[in-house]
mmCIF file of C-alpha atoms in Angstrom:
data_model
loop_
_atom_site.group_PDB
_atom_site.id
_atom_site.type_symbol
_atom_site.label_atom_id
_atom_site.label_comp_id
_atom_site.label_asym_id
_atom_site.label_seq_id
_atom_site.Cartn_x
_atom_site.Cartn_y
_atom_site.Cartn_z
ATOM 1 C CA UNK A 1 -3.992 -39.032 106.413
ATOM 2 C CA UNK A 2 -0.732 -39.802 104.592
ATOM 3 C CA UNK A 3 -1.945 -43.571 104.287
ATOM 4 C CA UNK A 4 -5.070 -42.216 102.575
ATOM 5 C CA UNK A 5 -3.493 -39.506 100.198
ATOM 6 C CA UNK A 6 -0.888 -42.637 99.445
ATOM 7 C CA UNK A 7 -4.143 -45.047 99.025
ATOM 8 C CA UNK A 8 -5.587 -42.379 96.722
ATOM 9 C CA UNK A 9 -2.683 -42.171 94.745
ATOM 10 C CA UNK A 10 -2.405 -45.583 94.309
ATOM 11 C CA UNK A 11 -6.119 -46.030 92.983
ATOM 12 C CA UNK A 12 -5.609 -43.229 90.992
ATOM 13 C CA UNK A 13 -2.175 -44.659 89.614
ATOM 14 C CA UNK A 14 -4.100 -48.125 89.157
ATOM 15 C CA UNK A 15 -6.989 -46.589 87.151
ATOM 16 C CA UNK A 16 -5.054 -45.125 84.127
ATOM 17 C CA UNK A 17 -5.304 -46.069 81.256
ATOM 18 C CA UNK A 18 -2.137 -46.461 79.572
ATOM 19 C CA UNK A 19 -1.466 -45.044 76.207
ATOM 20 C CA UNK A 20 -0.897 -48.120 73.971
ATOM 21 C CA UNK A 21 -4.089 -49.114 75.602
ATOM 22 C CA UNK A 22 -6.069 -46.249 74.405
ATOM 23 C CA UNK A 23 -5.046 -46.177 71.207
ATOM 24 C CA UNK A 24 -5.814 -49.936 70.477
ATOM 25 C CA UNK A 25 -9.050 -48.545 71.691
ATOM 26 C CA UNK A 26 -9.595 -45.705 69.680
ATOM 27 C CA UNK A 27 -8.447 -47.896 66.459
ATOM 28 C CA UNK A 28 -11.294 -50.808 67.137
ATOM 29 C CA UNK A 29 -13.930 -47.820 67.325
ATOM 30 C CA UNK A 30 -12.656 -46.536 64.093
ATOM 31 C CA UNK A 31 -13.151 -49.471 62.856
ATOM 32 C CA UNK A 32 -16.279 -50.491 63.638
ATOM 33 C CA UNK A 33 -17.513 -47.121 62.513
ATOM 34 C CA UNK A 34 -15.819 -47.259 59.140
ATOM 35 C CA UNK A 35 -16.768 -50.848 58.581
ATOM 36 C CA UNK A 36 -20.452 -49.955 58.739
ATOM 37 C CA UNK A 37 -19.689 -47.147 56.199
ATOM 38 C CA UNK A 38 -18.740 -49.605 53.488
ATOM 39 C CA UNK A 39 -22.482 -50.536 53.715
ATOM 40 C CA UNK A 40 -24.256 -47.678 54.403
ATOM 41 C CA UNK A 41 -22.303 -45.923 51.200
ATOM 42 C CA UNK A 42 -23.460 -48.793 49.265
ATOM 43 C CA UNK A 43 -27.470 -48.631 50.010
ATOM 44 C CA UNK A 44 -27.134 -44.269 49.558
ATOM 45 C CA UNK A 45 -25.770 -45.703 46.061
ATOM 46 C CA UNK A 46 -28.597 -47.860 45.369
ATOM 47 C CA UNK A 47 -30.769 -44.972 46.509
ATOM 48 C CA UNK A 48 -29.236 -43.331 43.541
ATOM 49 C CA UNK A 49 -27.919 -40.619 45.477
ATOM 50 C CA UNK A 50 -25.131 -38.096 43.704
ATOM 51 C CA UNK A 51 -21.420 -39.110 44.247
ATOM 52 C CA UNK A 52 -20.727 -35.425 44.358
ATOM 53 C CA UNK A 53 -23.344 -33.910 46.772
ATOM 54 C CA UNK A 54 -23.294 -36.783 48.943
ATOM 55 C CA UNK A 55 -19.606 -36.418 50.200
ATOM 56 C CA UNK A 56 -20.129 -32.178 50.689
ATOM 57 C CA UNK A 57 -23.113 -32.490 52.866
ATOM 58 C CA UNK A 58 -20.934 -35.346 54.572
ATOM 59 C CA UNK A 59 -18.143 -33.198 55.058
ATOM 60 C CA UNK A 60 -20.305 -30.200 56.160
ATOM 61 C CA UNK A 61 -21.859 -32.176 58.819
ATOM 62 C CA UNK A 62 -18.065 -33.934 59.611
ATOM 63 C CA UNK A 63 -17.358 -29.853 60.101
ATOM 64 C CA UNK A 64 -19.601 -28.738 62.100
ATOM 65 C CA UNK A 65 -19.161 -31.696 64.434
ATOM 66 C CA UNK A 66 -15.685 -30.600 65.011
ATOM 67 C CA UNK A 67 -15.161 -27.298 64.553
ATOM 68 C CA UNK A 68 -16.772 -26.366 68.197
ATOM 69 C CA UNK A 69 -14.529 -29.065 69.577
ATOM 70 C CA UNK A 70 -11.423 -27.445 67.782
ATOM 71 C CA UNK A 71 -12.026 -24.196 69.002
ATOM 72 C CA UNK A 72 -13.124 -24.425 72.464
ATOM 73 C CA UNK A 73 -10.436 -27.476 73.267
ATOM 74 C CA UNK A 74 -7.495 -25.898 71.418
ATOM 75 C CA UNK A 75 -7.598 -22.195 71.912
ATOM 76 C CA UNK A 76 -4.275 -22.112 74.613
ATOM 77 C CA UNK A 77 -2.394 -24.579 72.210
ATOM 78 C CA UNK A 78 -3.654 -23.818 68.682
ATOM 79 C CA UNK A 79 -0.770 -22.040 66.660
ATOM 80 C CA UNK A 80 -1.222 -18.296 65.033
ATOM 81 C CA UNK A 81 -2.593 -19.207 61.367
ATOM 82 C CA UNK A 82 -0.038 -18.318 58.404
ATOM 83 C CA UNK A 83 -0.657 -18.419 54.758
ATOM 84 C CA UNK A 84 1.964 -21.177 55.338
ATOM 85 C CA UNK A 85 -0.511 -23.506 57.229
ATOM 86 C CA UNK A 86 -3.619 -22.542 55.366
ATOM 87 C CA UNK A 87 -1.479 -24.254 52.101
ATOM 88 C CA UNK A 88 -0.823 -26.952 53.909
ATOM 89 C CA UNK A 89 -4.439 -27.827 55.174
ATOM 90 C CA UNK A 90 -5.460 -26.641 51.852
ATOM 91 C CA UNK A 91 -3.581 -29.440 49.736
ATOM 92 C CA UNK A 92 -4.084 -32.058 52.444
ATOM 93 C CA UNK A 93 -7.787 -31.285 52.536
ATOM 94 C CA UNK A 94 -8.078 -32.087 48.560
ATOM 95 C CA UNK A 95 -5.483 -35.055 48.443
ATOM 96 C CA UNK A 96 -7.092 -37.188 51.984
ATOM 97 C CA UNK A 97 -10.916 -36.091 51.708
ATOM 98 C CA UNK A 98 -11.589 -34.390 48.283
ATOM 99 C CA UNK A 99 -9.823 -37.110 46.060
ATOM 100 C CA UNK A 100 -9.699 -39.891 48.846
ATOM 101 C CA UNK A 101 -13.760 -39.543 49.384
ATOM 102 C CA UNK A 102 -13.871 -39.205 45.647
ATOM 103 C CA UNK A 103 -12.184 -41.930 44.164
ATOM 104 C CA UNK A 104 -13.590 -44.156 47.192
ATOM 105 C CA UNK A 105 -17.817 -43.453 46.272
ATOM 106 C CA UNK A 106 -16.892 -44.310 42.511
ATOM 107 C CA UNK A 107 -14.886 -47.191 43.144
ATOM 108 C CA UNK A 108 -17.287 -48.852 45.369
ATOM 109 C CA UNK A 109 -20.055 -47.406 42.976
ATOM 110 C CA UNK A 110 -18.574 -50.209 40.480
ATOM 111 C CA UNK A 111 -17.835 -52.790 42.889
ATOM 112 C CA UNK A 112 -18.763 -53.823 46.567
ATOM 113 C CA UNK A 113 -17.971 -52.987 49.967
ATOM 114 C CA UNK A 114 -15.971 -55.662 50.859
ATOM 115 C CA UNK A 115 -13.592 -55.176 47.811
ATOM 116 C CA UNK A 116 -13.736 -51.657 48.665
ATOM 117 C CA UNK A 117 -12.609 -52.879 52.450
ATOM 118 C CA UNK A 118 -10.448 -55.281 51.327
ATOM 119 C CA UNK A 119 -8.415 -52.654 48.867
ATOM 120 C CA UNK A 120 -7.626 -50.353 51.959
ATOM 121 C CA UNK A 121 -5.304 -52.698 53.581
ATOM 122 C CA UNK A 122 -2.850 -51.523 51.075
ATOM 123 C CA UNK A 123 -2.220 -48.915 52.741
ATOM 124 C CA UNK A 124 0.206 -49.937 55.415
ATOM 125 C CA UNK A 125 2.446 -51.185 52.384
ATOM 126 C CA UNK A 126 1.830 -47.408 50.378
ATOM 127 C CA UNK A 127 2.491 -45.472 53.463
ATOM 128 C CA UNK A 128 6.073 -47.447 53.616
ATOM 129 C CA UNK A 129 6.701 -47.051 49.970
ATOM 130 C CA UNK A 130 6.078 -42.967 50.092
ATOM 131 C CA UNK A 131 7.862 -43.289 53.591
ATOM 132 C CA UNK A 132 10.785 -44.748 52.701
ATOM 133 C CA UNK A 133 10.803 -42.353 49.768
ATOM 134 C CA UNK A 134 10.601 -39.301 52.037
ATOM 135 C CA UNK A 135 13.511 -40.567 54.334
ATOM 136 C CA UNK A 136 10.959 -40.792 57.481
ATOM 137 C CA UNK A 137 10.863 -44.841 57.514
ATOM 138 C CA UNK A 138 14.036 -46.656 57.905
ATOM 139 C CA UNK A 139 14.576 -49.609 55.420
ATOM 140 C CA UNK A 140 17.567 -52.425 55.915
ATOM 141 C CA UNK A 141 17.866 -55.136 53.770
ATOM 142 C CA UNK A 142 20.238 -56.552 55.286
ATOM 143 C CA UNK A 143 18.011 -57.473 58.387
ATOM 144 C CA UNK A 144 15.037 -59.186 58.652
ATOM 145 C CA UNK A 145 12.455 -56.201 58.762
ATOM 146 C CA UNK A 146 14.146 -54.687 56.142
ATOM 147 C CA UNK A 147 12.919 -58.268 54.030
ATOM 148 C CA UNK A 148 9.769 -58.583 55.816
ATOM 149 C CA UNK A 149 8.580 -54.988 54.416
ATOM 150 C CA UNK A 150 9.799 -55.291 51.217
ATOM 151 C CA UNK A 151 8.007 -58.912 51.086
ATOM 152 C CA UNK A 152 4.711 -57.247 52.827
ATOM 153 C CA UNK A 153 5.190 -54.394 50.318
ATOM 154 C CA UNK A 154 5.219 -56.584 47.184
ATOM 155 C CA UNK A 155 2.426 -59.284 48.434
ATOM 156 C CA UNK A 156 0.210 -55.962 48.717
ATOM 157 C CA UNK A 157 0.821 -54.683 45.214
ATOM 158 C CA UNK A 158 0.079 -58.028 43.766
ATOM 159 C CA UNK A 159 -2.835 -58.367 45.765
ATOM 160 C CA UNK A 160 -4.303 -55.072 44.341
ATOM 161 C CA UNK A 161 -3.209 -56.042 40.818
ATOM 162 C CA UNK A 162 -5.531 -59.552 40.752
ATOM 163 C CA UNK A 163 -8.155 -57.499 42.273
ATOM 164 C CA UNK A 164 -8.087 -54.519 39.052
ATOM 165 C CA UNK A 165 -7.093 -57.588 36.473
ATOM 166 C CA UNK A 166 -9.219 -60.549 37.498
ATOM 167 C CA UNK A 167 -12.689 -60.983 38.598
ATOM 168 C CA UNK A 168 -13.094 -64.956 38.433
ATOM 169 C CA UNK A 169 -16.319 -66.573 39.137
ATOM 170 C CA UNK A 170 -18.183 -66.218 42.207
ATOM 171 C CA UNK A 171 -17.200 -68.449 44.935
ATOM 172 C CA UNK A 172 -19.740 -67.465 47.377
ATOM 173 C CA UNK A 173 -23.785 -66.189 46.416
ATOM 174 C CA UNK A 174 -25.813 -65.697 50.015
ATOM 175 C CA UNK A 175 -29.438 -67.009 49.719
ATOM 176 C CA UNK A 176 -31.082 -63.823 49.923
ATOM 177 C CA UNK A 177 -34.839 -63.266 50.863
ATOM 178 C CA UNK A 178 -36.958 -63.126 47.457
ATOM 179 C CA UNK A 179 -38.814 -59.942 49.390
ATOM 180 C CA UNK A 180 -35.750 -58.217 50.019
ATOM 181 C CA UNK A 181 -36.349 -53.879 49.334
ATOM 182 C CA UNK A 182 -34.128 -52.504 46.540
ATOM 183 C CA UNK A 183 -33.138 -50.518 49.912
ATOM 184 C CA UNK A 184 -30.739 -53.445 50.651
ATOM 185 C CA UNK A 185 -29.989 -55.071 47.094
ATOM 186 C CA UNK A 186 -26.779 -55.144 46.509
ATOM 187 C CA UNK A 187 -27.460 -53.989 42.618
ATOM 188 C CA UNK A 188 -24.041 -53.704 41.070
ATOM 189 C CA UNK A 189 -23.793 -56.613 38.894
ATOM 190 C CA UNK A 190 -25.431 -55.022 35.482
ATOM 191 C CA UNK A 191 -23.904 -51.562 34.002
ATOM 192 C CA UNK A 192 -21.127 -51.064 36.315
ATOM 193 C CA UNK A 193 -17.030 -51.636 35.311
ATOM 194 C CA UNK A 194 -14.997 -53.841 37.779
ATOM 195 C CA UNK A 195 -11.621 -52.980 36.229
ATOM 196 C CA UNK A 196 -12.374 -48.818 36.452
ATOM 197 C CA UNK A 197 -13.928 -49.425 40.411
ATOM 198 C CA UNK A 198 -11.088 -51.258 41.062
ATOM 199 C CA UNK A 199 -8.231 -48.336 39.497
ATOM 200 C CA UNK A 200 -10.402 -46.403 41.916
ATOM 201 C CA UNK A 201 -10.289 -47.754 44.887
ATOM 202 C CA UNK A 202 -6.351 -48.270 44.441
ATOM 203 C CA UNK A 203 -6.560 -44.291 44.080
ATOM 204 C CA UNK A 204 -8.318 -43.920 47.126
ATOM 205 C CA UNK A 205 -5.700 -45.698 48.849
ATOM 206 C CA UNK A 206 -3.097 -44.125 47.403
ATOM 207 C CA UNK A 207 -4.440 -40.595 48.554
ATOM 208 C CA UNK A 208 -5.148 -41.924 52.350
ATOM 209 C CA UNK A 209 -1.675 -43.095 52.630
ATOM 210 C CA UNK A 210 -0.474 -39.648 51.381
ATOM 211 C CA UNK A 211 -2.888 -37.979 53.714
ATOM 212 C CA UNK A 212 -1.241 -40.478 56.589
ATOM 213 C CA UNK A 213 2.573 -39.519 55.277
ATOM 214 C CA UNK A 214 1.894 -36.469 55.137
ATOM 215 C CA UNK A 215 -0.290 -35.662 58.082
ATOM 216 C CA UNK A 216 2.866 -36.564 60.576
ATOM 217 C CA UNK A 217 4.888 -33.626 59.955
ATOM 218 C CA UNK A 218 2.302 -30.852 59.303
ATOM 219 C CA UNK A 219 1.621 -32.048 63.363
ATOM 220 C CA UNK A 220 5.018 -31.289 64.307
ATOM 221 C CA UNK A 221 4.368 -27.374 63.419
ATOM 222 C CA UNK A 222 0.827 -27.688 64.063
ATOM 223 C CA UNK A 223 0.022 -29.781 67.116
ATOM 224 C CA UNK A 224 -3.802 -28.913 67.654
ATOM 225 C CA UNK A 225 -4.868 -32.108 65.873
ATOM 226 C CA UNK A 226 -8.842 -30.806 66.002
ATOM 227 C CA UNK A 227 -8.328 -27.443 64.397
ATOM 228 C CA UNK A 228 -5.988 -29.404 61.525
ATOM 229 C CA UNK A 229 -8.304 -31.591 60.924
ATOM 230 C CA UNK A 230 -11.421 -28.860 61.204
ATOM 231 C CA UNK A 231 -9.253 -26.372 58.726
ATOM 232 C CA UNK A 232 -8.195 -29.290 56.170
ATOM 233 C CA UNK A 233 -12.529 -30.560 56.237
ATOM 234 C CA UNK A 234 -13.540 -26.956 55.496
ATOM 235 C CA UNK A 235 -11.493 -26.329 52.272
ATOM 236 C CA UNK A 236 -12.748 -30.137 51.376
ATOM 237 C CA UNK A 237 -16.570 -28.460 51.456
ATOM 238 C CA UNK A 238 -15.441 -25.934 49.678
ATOM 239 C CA UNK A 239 -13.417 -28.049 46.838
ATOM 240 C CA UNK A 240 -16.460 -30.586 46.515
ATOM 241 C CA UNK A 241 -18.780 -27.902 46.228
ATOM 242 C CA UNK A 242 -16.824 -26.311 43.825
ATOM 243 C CA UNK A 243 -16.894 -29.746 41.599
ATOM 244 C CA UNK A 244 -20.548 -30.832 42.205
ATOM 245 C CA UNK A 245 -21.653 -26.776 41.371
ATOM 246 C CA UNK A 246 -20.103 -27.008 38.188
ATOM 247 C CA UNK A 247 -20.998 -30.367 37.533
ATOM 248 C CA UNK A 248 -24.607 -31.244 39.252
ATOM 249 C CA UNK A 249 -26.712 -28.580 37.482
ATOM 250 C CA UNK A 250 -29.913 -30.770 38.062
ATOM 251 C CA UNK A 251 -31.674 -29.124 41.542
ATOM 252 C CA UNK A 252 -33.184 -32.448 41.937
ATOM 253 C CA UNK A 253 -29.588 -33.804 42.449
ATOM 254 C CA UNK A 254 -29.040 -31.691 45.409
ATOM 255 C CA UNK A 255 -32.341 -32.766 46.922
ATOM 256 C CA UNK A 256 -32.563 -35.097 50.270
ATOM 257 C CA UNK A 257 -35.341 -37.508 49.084
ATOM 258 C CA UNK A 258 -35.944 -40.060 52.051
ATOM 259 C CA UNK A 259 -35.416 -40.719 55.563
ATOM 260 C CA UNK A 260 -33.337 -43.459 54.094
ATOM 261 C CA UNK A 261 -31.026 -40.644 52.734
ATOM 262 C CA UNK A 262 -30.626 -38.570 55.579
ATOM 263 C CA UNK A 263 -29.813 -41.602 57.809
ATOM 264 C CA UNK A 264 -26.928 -42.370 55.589
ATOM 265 C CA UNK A 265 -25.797 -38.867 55.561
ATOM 266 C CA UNK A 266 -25.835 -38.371 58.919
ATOM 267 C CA UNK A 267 -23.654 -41.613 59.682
ATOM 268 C CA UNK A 268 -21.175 -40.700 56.939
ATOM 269 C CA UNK A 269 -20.617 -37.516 58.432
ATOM 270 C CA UNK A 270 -20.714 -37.567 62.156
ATOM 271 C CA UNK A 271 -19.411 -41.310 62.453
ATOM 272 C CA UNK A 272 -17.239 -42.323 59.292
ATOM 273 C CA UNK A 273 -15.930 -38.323 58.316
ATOM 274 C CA UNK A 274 -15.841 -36.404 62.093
ATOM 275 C CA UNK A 275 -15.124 -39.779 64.420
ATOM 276 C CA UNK A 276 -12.825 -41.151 61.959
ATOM 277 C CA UNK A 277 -10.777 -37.791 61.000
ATOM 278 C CA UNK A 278 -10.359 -37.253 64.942
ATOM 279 C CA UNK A 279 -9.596 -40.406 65.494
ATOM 280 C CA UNK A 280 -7.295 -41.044 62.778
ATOM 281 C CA UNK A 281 -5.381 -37.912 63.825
ATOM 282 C CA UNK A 282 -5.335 -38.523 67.561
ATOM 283 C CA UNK A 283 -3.676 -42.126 66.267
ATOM 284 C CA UNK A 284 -0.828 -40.469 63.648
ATOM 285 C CA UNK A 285 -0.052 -38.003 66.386
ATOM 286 C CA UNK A 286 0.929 -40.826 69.191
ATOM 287 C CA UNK A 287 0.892 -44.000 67.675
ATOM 288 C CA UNK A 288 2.756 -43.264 64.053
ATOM 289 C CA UNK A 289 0.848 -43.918 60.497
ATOM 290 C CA UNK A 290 1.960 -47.248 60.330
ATOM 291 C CA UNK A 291 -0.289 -48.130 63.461
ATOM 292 C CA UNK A 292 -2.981 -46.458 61.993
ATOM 293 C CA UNK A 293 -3.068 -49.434 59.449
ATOM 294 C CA UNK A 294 -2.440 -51.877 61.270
ATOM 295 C CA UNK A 295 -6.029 -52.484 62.287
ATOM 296 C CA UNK A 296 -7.549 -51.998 58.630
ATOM 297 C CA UNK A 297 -8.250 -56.411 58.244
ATOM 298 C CA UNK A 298 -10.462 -55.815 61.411
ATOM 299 C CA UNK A 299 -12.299 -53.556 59.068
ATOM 300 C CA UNK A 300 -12.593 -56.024 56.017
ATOM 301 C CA UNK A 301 -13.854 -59.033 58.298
ATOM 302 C CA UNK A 302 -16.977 -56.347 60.130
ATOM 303 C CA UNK A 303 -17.223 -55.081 56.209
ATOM 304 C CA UNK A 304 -17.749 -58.682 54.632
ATOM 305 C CA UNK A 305 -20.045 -59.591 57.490
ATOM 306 C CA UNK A 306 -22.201 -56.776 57.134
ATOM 307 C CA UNK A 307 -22.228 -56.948 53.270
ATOM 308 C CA UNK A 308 -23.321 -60.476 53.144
ATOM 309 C CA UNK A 309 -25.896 -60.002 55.848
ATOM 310 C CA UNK A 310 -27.812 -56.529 55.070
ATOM 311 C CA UNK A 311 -27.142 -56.642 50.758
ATOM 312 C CA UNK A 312 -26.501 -60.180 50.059
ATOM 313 C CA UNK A 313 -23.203 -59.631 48.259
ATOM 314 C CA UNK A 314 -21.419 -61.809 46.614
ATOM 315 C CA UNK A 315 -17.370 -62.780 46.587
ATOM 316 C CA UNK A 316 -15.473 -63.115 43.016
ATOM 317 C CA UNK A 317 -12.407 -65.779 43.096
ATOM 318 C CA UNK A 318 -10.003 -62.488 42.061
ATOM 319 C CA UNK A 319 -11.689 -60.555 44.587
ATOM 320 C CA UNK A 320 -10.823 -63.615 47.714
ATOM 321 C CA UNK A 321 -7.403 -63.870 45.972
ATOM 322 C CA UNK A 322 -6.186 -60.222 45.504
ATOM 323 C CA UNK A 323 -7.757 -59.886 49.668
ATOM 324 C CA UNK A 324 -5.752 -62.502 50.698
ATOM 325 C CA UNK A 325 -2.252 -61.672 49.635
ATOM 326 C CA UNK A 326 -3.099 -57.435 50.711
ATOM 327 C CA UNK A 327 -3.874 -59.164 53.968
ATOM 328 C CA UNK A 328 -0.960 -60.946 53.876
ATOM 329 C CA UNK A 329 1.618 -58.427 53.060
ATOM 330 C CA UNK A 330 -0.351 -56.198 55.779
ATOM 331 C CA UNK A 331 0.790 -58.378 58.311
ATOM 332 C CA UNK A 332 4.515 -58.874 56.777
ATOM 333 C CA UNK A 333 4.989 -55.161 57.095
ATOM 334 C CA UNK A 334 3.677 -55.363 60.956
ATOM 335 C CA UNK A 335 6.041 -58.089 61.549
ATOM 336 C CA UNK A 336 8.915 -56.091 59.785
ATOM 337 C CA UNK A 337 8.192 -53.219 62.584
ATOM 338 C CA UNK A 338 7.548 -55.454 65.182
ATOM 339 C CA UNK A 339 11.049 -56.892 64.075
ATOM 340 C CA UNK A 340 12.761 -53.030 63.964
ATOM 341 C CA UNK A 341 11.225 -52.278 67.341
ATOM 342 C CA UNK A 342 12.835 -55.337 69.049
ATOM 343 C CA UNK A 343 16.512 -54.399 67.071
ATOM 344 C CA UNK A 344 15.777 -51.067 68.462
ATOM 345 C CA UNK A 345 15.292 -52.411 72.111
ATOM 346 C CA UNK A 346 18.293 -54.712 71.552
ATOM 347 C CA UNK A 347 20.670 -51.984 70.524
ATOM 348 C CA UNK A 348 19.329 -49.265 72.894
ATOM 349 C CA UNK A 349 22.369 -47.554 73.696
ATOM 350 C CA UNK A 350 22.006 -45.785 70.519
ATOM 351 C CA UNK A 351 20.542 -42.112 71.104
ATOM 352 C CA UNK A 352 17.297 -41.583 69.462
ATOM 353 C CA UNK A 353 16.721 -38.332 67.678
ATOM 354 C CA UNK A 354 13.344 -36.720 69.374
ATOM 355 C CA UNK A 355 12.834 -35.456 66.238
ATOM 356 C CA UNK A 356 12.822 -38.188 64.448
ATOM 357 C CA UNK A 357 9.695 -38.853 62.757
ATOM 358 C CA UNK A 358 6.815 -40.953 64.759
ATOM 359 C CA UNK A 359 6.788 -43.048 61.536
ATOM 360 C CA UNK A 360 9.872 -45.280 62.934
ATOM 361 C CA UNK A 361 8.434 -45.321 66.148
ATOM 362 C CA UNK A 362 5.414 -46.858 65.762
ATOM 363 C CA UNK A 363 4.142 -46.325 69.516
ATOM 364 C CA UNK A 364 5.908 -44.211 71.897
ATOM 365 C CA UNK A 365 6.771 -45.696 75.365
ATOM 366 C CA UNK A 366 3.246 -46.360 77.991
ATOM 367 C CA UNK A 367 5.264 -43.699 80.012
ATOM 368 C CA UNK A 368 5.844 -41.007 77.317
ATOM 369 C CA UNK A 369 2.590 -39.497 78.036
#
């Protein structure tokens, strides 16, 4: 019997998954899912759907995926609400999903989806600027990381600045099928304005890296993730109804017109709003912002694929340029933390705070959890 119990054990032992395991996991499913939003947002666009009521019926479906979830799965470690908290979810609602959804549907309304992609790997090198800032990520540059994050962090900005200053010519036209359905046409080239798509999608990323900055210590306090994110989605309805009320007076506006609609409604809120906000938050909580972003070139490459293939799209000179150095500086600002980890490790006799922000830390130990 005590061979068996120790057999058991040992299966049971053998069949976990460990933790950096599930959240390079979770971050490849956010991905995917998010990738396919880039497109999807782009045919509701061509469908001529509103870039206000769109993102509240997303969010009220993104809320009533996982409020049930919050409050059946948290109730024993969800903290008493205080006018404190309700501030707190309040302002984080409107800066990640009011003003991040916001700026996002207009920017890639004057764009594409693969710019639009390709803009959000900024974000690694914005969450370390406003990190730094707020004390929570360490910066030495006397050391290596310390340079490799302040290169990654300047490669990024430029990046983003040939993107918003210089289209080019196109590099790359797919041969699309003469029959192809307006459903699928890519149809931004005529009426639209690169430079103000582009000044919005560099807002969007601005307000997702707050959202990530600011999301770790609001967790601290607050540790059921579902019920944060659930709390901060339902002032978001309420703030973009608030804007498309005053501004949509048109009923027709508010009106669901096809299937076509309601399929990307549907995916926008239960895959790229309620998968991605629980996922995202399930990520900041263990793995640290940073690794959040780390994944984010994944995204571009699924988003460029898709783009070509379903709406023919085609890639601007500025646009492969200003992608390649974001990319770039994403992956000099991983190798600066992979760099601080292994000084870390080397010079482990140091005592780390616990409290010390998850930002530094950009996975806790397989055996933490």
């Amino acid at each position: 019997m005590a061979e068996a119990g120790s057999a058991s054990a040992t299966a049971t032992g053998t069949c976990r998954v460990p933790e950096r395991a599930k959240l390079h996991i979770a971050m490849t499913v956010f991905q995917l899912g998010y990738a396919g939003n880039h497109v999807i947002m782009r045919v509701a666009l061509n469908m001529g759907v509103s870039k206000l009521v769109f993102p509240f019926y997303r969010n009220i479906l993104a809320l009533l995926a996982l409020a049930p979830f919050a409050y059946f799965l948290e109730k024993k470690k969800r903290p008493p609400l205080t006018i404190y908290f309700l501030i707190q979810f309040f302002l984080l609602g409107f800066i990640g999903i009011t003003l991040n959804q916001g700026f996002y549907i207009f920017g890639l309304d004057n764009t594409s989806p693969t710019l639009a992609s390709a803009t959000e790997n900024s974000v690694p090198a914005v969450t370390f600027i406003m990190a730094a800032l707020l004390r929570m990520e360490q910066v030495h540059l006397n050391r290596k990381d310390g340079i490799f994050k302040i290169l990654g962090t300047i490669a990024s900005v430029a990046g983003a600045l040939v993107i918003t200053l210089y289209k080019g010519p196109i590099v790359y036209s797919p041969n699309s099928p003469s029959n192809k359905s307006d459903f699928f046409s890519f149809g931004d080239a005529k009426g639209k304005n690169w430079t103000i798509g582009c000044i919005c999608l560099i807002g969007h990323s601005l307000c997702w890296s707050s959202w990530i900055v600011l999301q770790a210590p609001v967790l601290k306090k607050y540790p059921a993730r579902l019920s944060f994110v659930s709390y901060s989605c339902f002032f978001a309805v309420m703030q973009f109804g608030a804007i498309a009320g005053f501004i949509e007076r048109d009923s027709r506006s508010w009106q669901v017109q096809s299937g076509g609609e309601v399929f990307t409604i549907l995916y926008s809120g239960l895959i790229a709003s309620a998968m991605v906000f629980a996922i995202q938050i399930y990520v900041v909580d263990r793995g640290g912002p940073l690794f959040v972003s780390m994944y984010l070139p994944l995204q571009t490459l699924l988003a460029a694929v898709m783009a070509t293939v379903a709406l023919g799209e085609e890639f601007y000179l500025g646009g492969v340029l200003g992608a390649a150095l974001i990319i770039s500086g994403l992956y000099l600002v991983i190798l600066g933390k992979s760099q601080e980890s292994k000084f870390m490790s080397d010079n482990n006799n140091q005592v780390e705070d616990p409290e010390e922000s998850s930002l530094i830390q950009p996975l806790f130990p397989a055996s933490g959890k």
